[in-house]
Amino acid sequence: MTEKYVKVLVLGSGPAGLSAALYAARAELEPIVLTGMQLGGQAALTHTIENYPGFPEGVGGPQLGELFQKQAEHFGAKVEFDMANEVDLSQRPYTVKTDSGEYKADTLIVTTGANPTHLEIPNEVELTGRGVSYCATCDGWFFKDKKVVVVGGGDSAFEEALFITRYASSVTLIHRREEFRAGAILQKRAKEHPKMNFILDTVVTDLTGTDKLESLKLKNIKTGAESVFETDGLFIFIGHIPNSQMFKGQLEMSDLGYIIVNDKMETNMPGVYAAGEIADPHFRQVVTSAGMGAAAAIQATRFLEEEESK
Ligand code: NAP
């Protein structure tokens, strides 16, 4: 079991984590980034990001993640393909146990992001990877010329549904209300797309299929009418749950599990910062996450400088 000491340990490698690493590296703090499950975070699962400034034609999610990583490494950050499993914030330096060993860190920047919310209906877990998916970029290709359903009414559902139209023969978006949360541009694009259809005021209540998804049971929530909808694929984009379980009882968090930070990205523990979607139930944009990560690293730098000058 290896033990490493580091001044700044960044948990998570999405836009917040890699931006924090860039700033901490430029402050010559030699940060280490533990990537977690997915290098680049959720942004790396997005096919094209059209609203990150500086890329007028849009940029691939994985490509943007690689660029963030390259830039952070260029200034001396180390990116480790490792997963934090346990933290002990009872004394400094803080301890983080990972798949491969243990880290002692003077400061921690938590950017562990969030995971997709499940519908929590019968057979959802059993059929995941057999027609049910939470990632269009990962699985869209498997649905070439197939019928696909997307559930959700936010930006994610619209953006991903439009992406799946590249492959699928038809994409039906099912939403539990009549109005959508998605932005106007995405809504317009989807409504004008010849492959897209909409079923509103409707929820999916059950899934059928053994080896692979065959059909969905639908219920209209206004009329109560039930129906069966045959489909090859079901993509679920109904929001996210923050990955904060590891910090329960150690960091203050909201009822929904978002870590509470002040305007300097400080948590309730000295030298522990949180940035990106783990601390942001409101904006969840690549650009806002990157900004929060940078702010957290600037504050960690000031904190360490103040400590050293004491
Ligand atoms: P979201 O905006 O929270 O939307 C979640 C959608 O899922 C809502 O339409 C909600 O319905 C529906 N929903 C929630 N629970 C459900 C359930 N149990 N059954 C059926 N439907 C359910 O989530 P998001 O689309 O993932 O977006 C998250 C944030 O990221 C937002 O701030 C969004 O603007 C941002 N984002 C931005 C972009 C972009 O700018 N290009 C892309 C992706 C995401 P109700 O509307 O009825 O609540």
PDB file of N, CA and C and ligand atoms in Angstrom, residues 42 46 48-51 117-120 151-160 174-177 179-183 186 202-204 237-240 277 281-285, ligand 1:
ATOM      1  N   GLN A  42     -18.585  14.129 -16.222  1.00  0.00           N
ATOM      2  CA  GLN A  42     -19.771  13.983 -17.080  1.00  0.00           C
ATOM      3  C   GLN A  42     -19.607  14.690 -18.416  1.00  0.00           C
ATOM      4  N   THR A  46     -20.454  13.867 -22.947  1.00  0.00           N
ATOM      5  CA  THR A  46     -21.292  14.688 -23.830  1.00  0.00           C
ATOM      6  C   THR A  46     -20.635  14.730 -25.208  1.00  0.00           C
ATOM      7  N   THR A  48     -21.042  16.764 -27.982  1.00  0.00           N
ATOM      8  CA  THR A  48     -20.545  18.072 -28.389  1.00  0.00           C
ATOM      9  C   THR A  48     -20.954  19.126 -27.364  1.00  0.00           C
ATOM     10  N   ILE A  49     -20.014  19.954 -26.968  1.00  0.00           N
ATOM     11  CA  ILE A  49     -20.322  21.048 -26.046  1.00  0.00           C
ATOM     12  C   ILE A  49     -20.297  22.336 -26.862  1.00  0.00           C
ATOM     13  N   GLU A  50     -21.457  22.980 -26.929  1.00  0.00           N
ATOM     14  CA  GLU A  50     -21.555  24.136 -27.827  1.00  0.00           C
ATOM     15  C   GLU A  50     -21.489  25.456 -27.091  1.00  0.00           C
ATOM     16  N   ASN A  51     -21.441  25.383 -25.729  1.00  0.00           N
ATOM     17  CA  ASN A  51     -21.514  26.653 -24.997  1.00  0.00           C
ATOM     18  C   ASN A  51     -20.309  26.890 -24.097  1.00  0.00           C
ATOM     19  N   THR A 117     -29.731  10.297 -12.235  1.00  0.00           N
ATOM     20  CA  THR A 117     -30.856   9.797 -11.443  1.00  0.00           C
ATOM     21  C   THR A 117     -31.549   8.674 -12.216  1.00  0.00           C
ATOM     22  N   HIS A 118     -31.993   7.671 -11.478  1.00  0.00           N
ATOM     23  CA  HIS A 118     -32.736   6.570 -12.107  1.00  0.00           C
ATOM     24  C   HIS A 118     -34.236   6.824 -11.988  1.00  0.00           C
ATOM     25  N   LEU A 119     -35.000   6.214 -12.877  1.00  0.00           N
ATOM     26  CA  LEU A 119     -36.454   6.336 -12.788  1.00  0.00           C
ATOM     27  C   LEU A 119     -36.994   5.534 -11.608  1.00  0.00           C
ATOM     28  N   GLU A 120     -36.255   4.496 -11.235  1.00  0.00           N
ATOM     29  CA  GLU A 120     -36.665   3.599 -10.136  1.00  0.00           C
ATOM     30  C   GLU A 120     -37.995   2.934 -10.423  1.00  0.00           C
ATOM     31  N   VAL A 151     -36.387   9.846 -21.972  1.00  0.00           N
ATOM     32  CA  VAL A 151     -37.253  10.385 -20.907  1.00  0.00           C
ATOM     33  C   VAL A 151     -36.597  11.615 -20.298  1.00  0.00           C
ATOM     34  N   GLY A 152     -37.393  12.681 -20.108  1.00  0.00           N
ATOM     35  CA  GLY A 152     -36.884  13.910 -19.489  1.00  0.00           C
ATOM     36  C   GLY A 152     -37.324  15.122 -20.276  1.00  0.00           C
ATOM     37  N   GLY A 153     -37.295  16.277 -19.625  1.00  0.00           N
ATOM     38  CA  GLY A 153     -37.732  17.491 -20.315  1.00  0.00           C
ATOM     39  C   GLY A 153     -36.757  18.639 -20.152  1.00  0.00           C
ATOM     40  N   GLY A 154     -35.531  18.323 -19.681  1.00  0.00           N
ATOM     41  CA  GLY A 154     -34.513  19.365 -19.488  1.00  0.00           C
ATOM     42  C   GLY A 154     -33.537  19.436 -20.651  1.00  0.00           C
ATOM     43  N   ASP A 155     -32.515  20.269 -20.496  1.00  0.00           N
ATOM     44  CA  ASP A 155     -31.502  20.430 -21.549  1.00  0.00           C
ATOM     45  C   ASP A 155     -30.849  19.101 -21.910  1.00  0.00           C
ATOM     46  N   SER A 156     -30.557  18.298 -20.879  1.00  0.00           N
ATOM     47  CA  SER A 156     -29.865  17.028 -21.147  1.00  0.00           C
ATOM     48  C   SER A 156     -30.711  16.156 -22.062  1.00  0.00           C
ATOM     49  N   ALA A 157     -31.998  15.999 -21.732  1.00  0.00           N
ATOM     50  CA  ALA A 157     -32.869  15.123 -22.521  1.00  0.00           C
ATOM     51  C   ALA A 157     -32.931  15.601 -23.976  1.00  0.00           C
ATOM     52  N   PHE A 158     -33.070  16.895 -24.171  1.00  0.00           N
ATOM     53  CA  PHE A 158     -33.181  17.430 -25.540  1.00  0.00           C
ATOM     54  C   PHE A 158     -31.864  17.290 -26.296  1.00  0.00           C
ATOM     55  N   GLU A 159     -30.793  17.657 -25.630  1.00  0.00           N
ATOM     56  CA  GLU A 159     -29.493  17.608 -26.295  1.00  0.00           C
ATOM     57  C   GLU A 159     -29.159  16.173 -26.701  1.00  0.00           C
ATOM     58  N   GLU A 160     -29.389  15.256 -25.766  1.00  0.00           N
ATOM     59  CA  GLU A 160     -29.029  13.857 -26.024  1.00  0.00           C
ATOM     60  C   GLU A 160     -29.997  13.238 -27.043  1.00  0.00           C
ATOM     61  N   ILE A 174     -40.388  11.350 -24.082  1.00  0.00           N
ATOM     62  CA  ILE A 174     -41.535  11.225 -23.167  1.00  0.00           C
ATOM     63  C   ILE A 174     -41.272  12.104 -21.953  1.00  0.00           C
ATOM     64  N   HIS A 175     -42.237  12.973 -21.646  1.00  0.00           N
ATOM     65  CA  HIS A 175     -42.057  13.904 -20.532  1.00  0.00           C
ATOM     66  C   HIS A 175     -43.305  13.914 -19.661  1.00  0.00           C
ATOM     67  N   ARG A 176     -43.073  14.078 -18.354  1.00  0.00           N
ATOM     68  CA  ARG A 176     -44.200  13.953 -17.412  1.00  0.00           C
ATOM     69  C   ARG A 176     -45.113  15.179 -17.373  1.00  0.00           C
ATOM     70  N   ARG A 177     -44.677  16.267 -18.015  1.00  0.00           N
ATOM     71  CA  ARG A 177     -45.520  17.476 -18.034  1.00  0.00           C
ATOM     72  C   ARG A 177     -45.725  17.926 -19.469  1.00  0.00           C
ATOM     73  N   GLU A 179     -44.953  21.306 -20.268  1.00  0.00           N
ATOM     74  CA  GLU A 179     -43.890  22.288 -20.518  1.00  0.00           C
ATOM     75  C   GLU A 179     -42.534  21.636 -20.263  1.00  0.00           C
ATOM     76  N   PHE A 180     -41.545  22.169 -20.984  1.00  0.00           N
ATOM     77  CA  PHE A 180     -40.182  21.647 -20.832  1.00  0.00           C
ATOM     78  C   PHE A 180     -39.313  22.661 -20.099  1.00  0.00           C
ATOM     79  N   ARG A 181     -38.284  22.144 -19.420  1.00  0.00           N
ATOM     80  CA  ARG A 181     -37.278  23.021 -18.820  1.00  0.00           C
ATOM     81  C   ARG A 181     -36.193  23.393 -19.825  1.00  0.00           C
ATOM     82  N   ALA A 182     -36.056  22.605 -20.885  1.00  0.00           N
ATOM     83  CA  ALA A 182     -34.961  22.790 -21.849  1.00  0.00           C
ATOM     84  C   ALA A 182     -35.006  24.194 -22.460  1.00  0.00           C
ATOM     85  N   GLY A 183     -33.843  24.697 -22.842  1.00  0.00           N
ATOM     86  CA  GLY A 183     -33.729  26.015 -23.452  1.00  0.00           C
ATOM     87  C   GLY A 183     -34.462  26.085 -24.789  1.00  0.00           C
ATOM     88  N   LEU A 186     -32.812  24.529 -28.082  1.00  0.00           N
ATOM     89  CA  LEU A 186     -32.865  23.062 -28.146  1.00  0.00           C
ATOM     90  C   LEU A 186     -34.286  22.589 -28.442  1.00  0.00           C
ATOM     91  N   THR A 202     -46.869  12.216 -19.526  1.00  0.00           N
ATOM     92  CA  THR A 202     -46.812  10.751 -19.460  1.00  0.00           C
ATOM     93  C   THR A 202     -45.569  10.273 -18.711  1.00  0.00           C
ATOM     94  N   VAL A 203     -45.747   9.211 -17.921  1.00  0.00           N
ATOM     95  CA  VAL A 203     -44.597   8.614 -17.232  1.00  0.00           C
ATOM     96  C   VAL A 203     -44.439   7.153 -17.656  1.00  0.00           C
ATOM     97  N   VAL A 204     -43.208   6.668 -17.547  1.00  0.00           N
ATOM     98  CA  VAL A 204     -42.936   5.258 -17.817  1.00  0.00           C
ATOM     99  C   VAL A 204     -43.076   4.542 -16.482  1.00  0.00           C
ATOM    100  N   PHE A 237     -32.757  10.766 -18.925  1.00  0.00           N
ATOM    101  CA  PHE A 237     -32.016  11.994 -18.573  1.00  0.00           C
ATOM    102  C   PHE A 237     -32.910  12.851 -17.682  1.00  0.00           C
ATOM    103  N   ILE A 238     -32.984  12.469 -16.410  1.00  0.00           N
ATOM    104  CA  ILE A 238     -33.919  13.163 -15.515  1.00  0.00           C
ATOM    105  C   ILE A 238     -33.198  13.814 -14.337  1.00  0.00           C
ATOM    106  N   GLY A 239     -31.974  14.186 -14.528  1.00  0.00           N
ATOM    107  CA  GLY A 239     -31.252  14.886 -13.466  1.00  0.00           C
ATOM    108  C   GLY A 239     -30.165  14.028 -12.835  1.00  0.00           C
ATOM    109  N   HIS A 240     -29.588  14.537 -11.779  1.00  0.00           N
ATOM    110  CA  HIS A 240     -28.407  13.897 -11.188  1.00  0.00           C
ATOM    111  C   HIS A 240     -28.438  13.880  -9.670  1.00  0.00           C
ATOM    112  N   GLU A 277     -20.338  20.350  -9.958  1.00  0.00           N
ATOM    113  CA  GLU A 277     -21.714  19.910  -9.691  1.00  0.00           C
ATOM    114  C   GLU A 277     -21.932  19.380  -8.273  1.00  0.00           C
ATOM    115  N   PRO A 281     -26.205  22.958  -7.342  1.00  0.00           N
ATOM    116  CA  PRO A 281     -27.470  22.423  -7.863  1.00  0.00           C
ATOM    117  C   PRO A 281     -28.111  23.355  -8.890  1.00  0.00           C
ATOM    118  N   HIS A 282     -27.519  24.513  -9.153  1.00  0.00           N
ATOM    119  CA  HIS A 282     -28.194  25.536  -9.955  1.00  0.00           C
ATOM    120  C   HIS A 282     -27.753  25.635 -11.414  1.00  0.00           C
ATOM    121  N   PHE A 283     -26.449  25.666 -11.648  1.00  0.00           N
ATOM    122  CA  PHE A 283     -25.979  26.010 -12.991  1.00  0.00           C
ATOM    123  C   PHE A 283     -25.473  24.804 -13.781  1.00  0.00           C
ATOM    124  N   ARG A 284     -24.610  24.034 -13.175  1.00  0.00           N
ATOM    125  CA  ARG A 284     -24.089  22.776 -13.740  1.00  0.00           C
ATOM    126  C   ARG A 284     -23.626  22.908 -15.194  1.00  0.00           C
ATOM    127  N   GLN A 285     -22.893  23.950 -15.470  1.00  0.00           N
ATOM    128  CA  GLN A 285     -22.345  24.142 -16.810  1.00  0.00           C
ATOM    129  C   GLN A 285     -20.849  23.868 -16.773  1.00  0.00           C
TER     130      GLN A 285
HETATM  131  P1  NAP B   1     -33.044  19.094 -15.191  1.00  0.00           P
HETATM  132  O1  NAP B   1     -32.941  20.414 -15.841  1.00  0.00           O
HETATM  133  O2  NAP B   1     -33.176  18.999 -13.707  1.00  0.00           O
HETATM  134  O3  NAP B   1     -34.267  18.341 -15.870  1.00  0.00           O
HETATM  135  C1  NAP B   1     -34.674  17.091 -15.421  1.00  0.00           C
HETATM  136  C2  NAP B   1     -35.908  16.700 -16.214  1.00  0.00           C
HETATM  137  O4  NAP B   1     -36.272  15.387 -15.835  1.00  0.00           O
HETATM  138  C3  NAP B   1     -37.088  17.608 -15.923  1.00  0.00           C
HETATM  139  O5  NAP B   1     -37.771  17.858 -17.107  1.00  0.00           O
HETATM  140  C4  NAP B   1     -37.925  16.789 -14.955  1.00  0.00           C
HETATM  141  O6  NAP B   1     -39.293  16.986 -15.100  1.00  0.00           O
HETATM  142  C5  NAP B   1     -37.624  15.379 -15.394  1.00  0.00           C
HETATM  143  N1  NAP B   1     -37.730  14.425 -14.299  1.00  0.00           N
HETATM  144  C6  NAP B   1     -37.136  14.482 -13.076  1.00  0.00           C
HETATM  145  N2  NAP B   1     -37.433  13.386 -12.343  1.00  0.00           N
HETATM  146  C7  NAP B   1     -38.252  12.636 -13.113  1.00  0.00           C
HETATM  147  C8  NAP B   1     -38.899  11.399 -12.919  1.00  0.00           C
HETATM  148  N3  NAP B   1     -38.768  10.690 -11.792  1.00  0.00           N
HETATM  149  N4  NAP B   1     -39.675  10.923 -13.923  1.00  0.00           N
HETATM  150  C9  NAP B   1     -39.807  11.607 -15.073  1.00  0.00           C
HETATM  151  N5  NAP B   1     -39.203  12.784 -15.328  1.00  0.00           N
HETATM  152  C10 NAP B   1     -38.433  13.293 -14.350  1.00  0.00           C
HETATM  153  O7  NAP B   1     -31.798  18.130 -15.529  1.00  0.00           O
HETATM  154  P2  NAP B   1     -30.809  18.134 -16.790  1.00  0.00           P
HETATM  155  O8  NAP B   1     -31.551  18.194 -18.065  1.00  0.00           O
HETATM  156  O9  NAP B   1     -29.891  16.982 -16.560  1.00  0.00           O
HETATM  157  O10 NAP B   1     -30.014  19.484 -16.621  1.00  0.00           O
HETATM  158  C11 NAP B   1     -29.297  19.731 -15.415  1.00  0.00           C
HETATM  159  C12 NAP B   1     -28.634  21.094 -15.505  1.00  0.00           C
HETATM  160  O11 NAP B   1     -27.618  21.043 -16.483  1.00  0.00           O
HETATM  161  C13 NAP B   1     -29.597  22.210 -15.907  1.00  0.00           C
HETATM  162  O12 NAP B   1     -29.231  23.357 -15.222  1.00  0.00           O
HETATM  163  C14 NAP B   1     -29.327  22.363 -17.385  1.00  0.00           C
HETATM  164  O13 NAP B   1     -29.599  23.673 -17.851  1.00  0.00           O
HETATM  165  C15 NAP B   1     -27.849  22.019 -17.469  1.00  0.00           C
HETATM  166  N6  NAP B   1     -27.507  21.488 -18.797  1.00  0.00           N
HETATM  167  C16 NAP B   1     -27.216  22.396 -19.755  1.00  0.00           C
HETATM  168  C17 NAP B   1     -26.906  21.970 -21.028  1.00  0.00           C
HETATM  169  C18 NAP B   1     -26.596  23.020 -22.060  1.00  0.00           C
HETATM  170  O14 NAP B   1     -26.586  24.187 -21.705  1.00  0.00           O
HETATM  171  N7  NAP B   1     -26.360  22.669 -23.275  1.00  0.00           N
HETATM  172  C19 NAP B   1     -26.896  20.612 -21.349  1.00  0.00           C
HETATM  173  C20 NAP B   1     -27.233  19.698 -20.354  1.00  0.00           C
HETATM  174  C21 NAP B   1     -27.556  20.144 -19.082  1.00  0.00           C
HETATM  175  P3  NAP B   1     -40.002  18.354 -14.566  1.00  0.00           P
HETATM  176  O15 NAP B   1     -39.632  19.399 -15.560  1.00  0.00           O
HETATM  177  O16 NAP B   1     -41.434  17.999 -14.547  1.00  0.00           O
HETATM  178  O17 NAP B   1     -39.426  18.582 -13.197  1.00  0.00           O
END
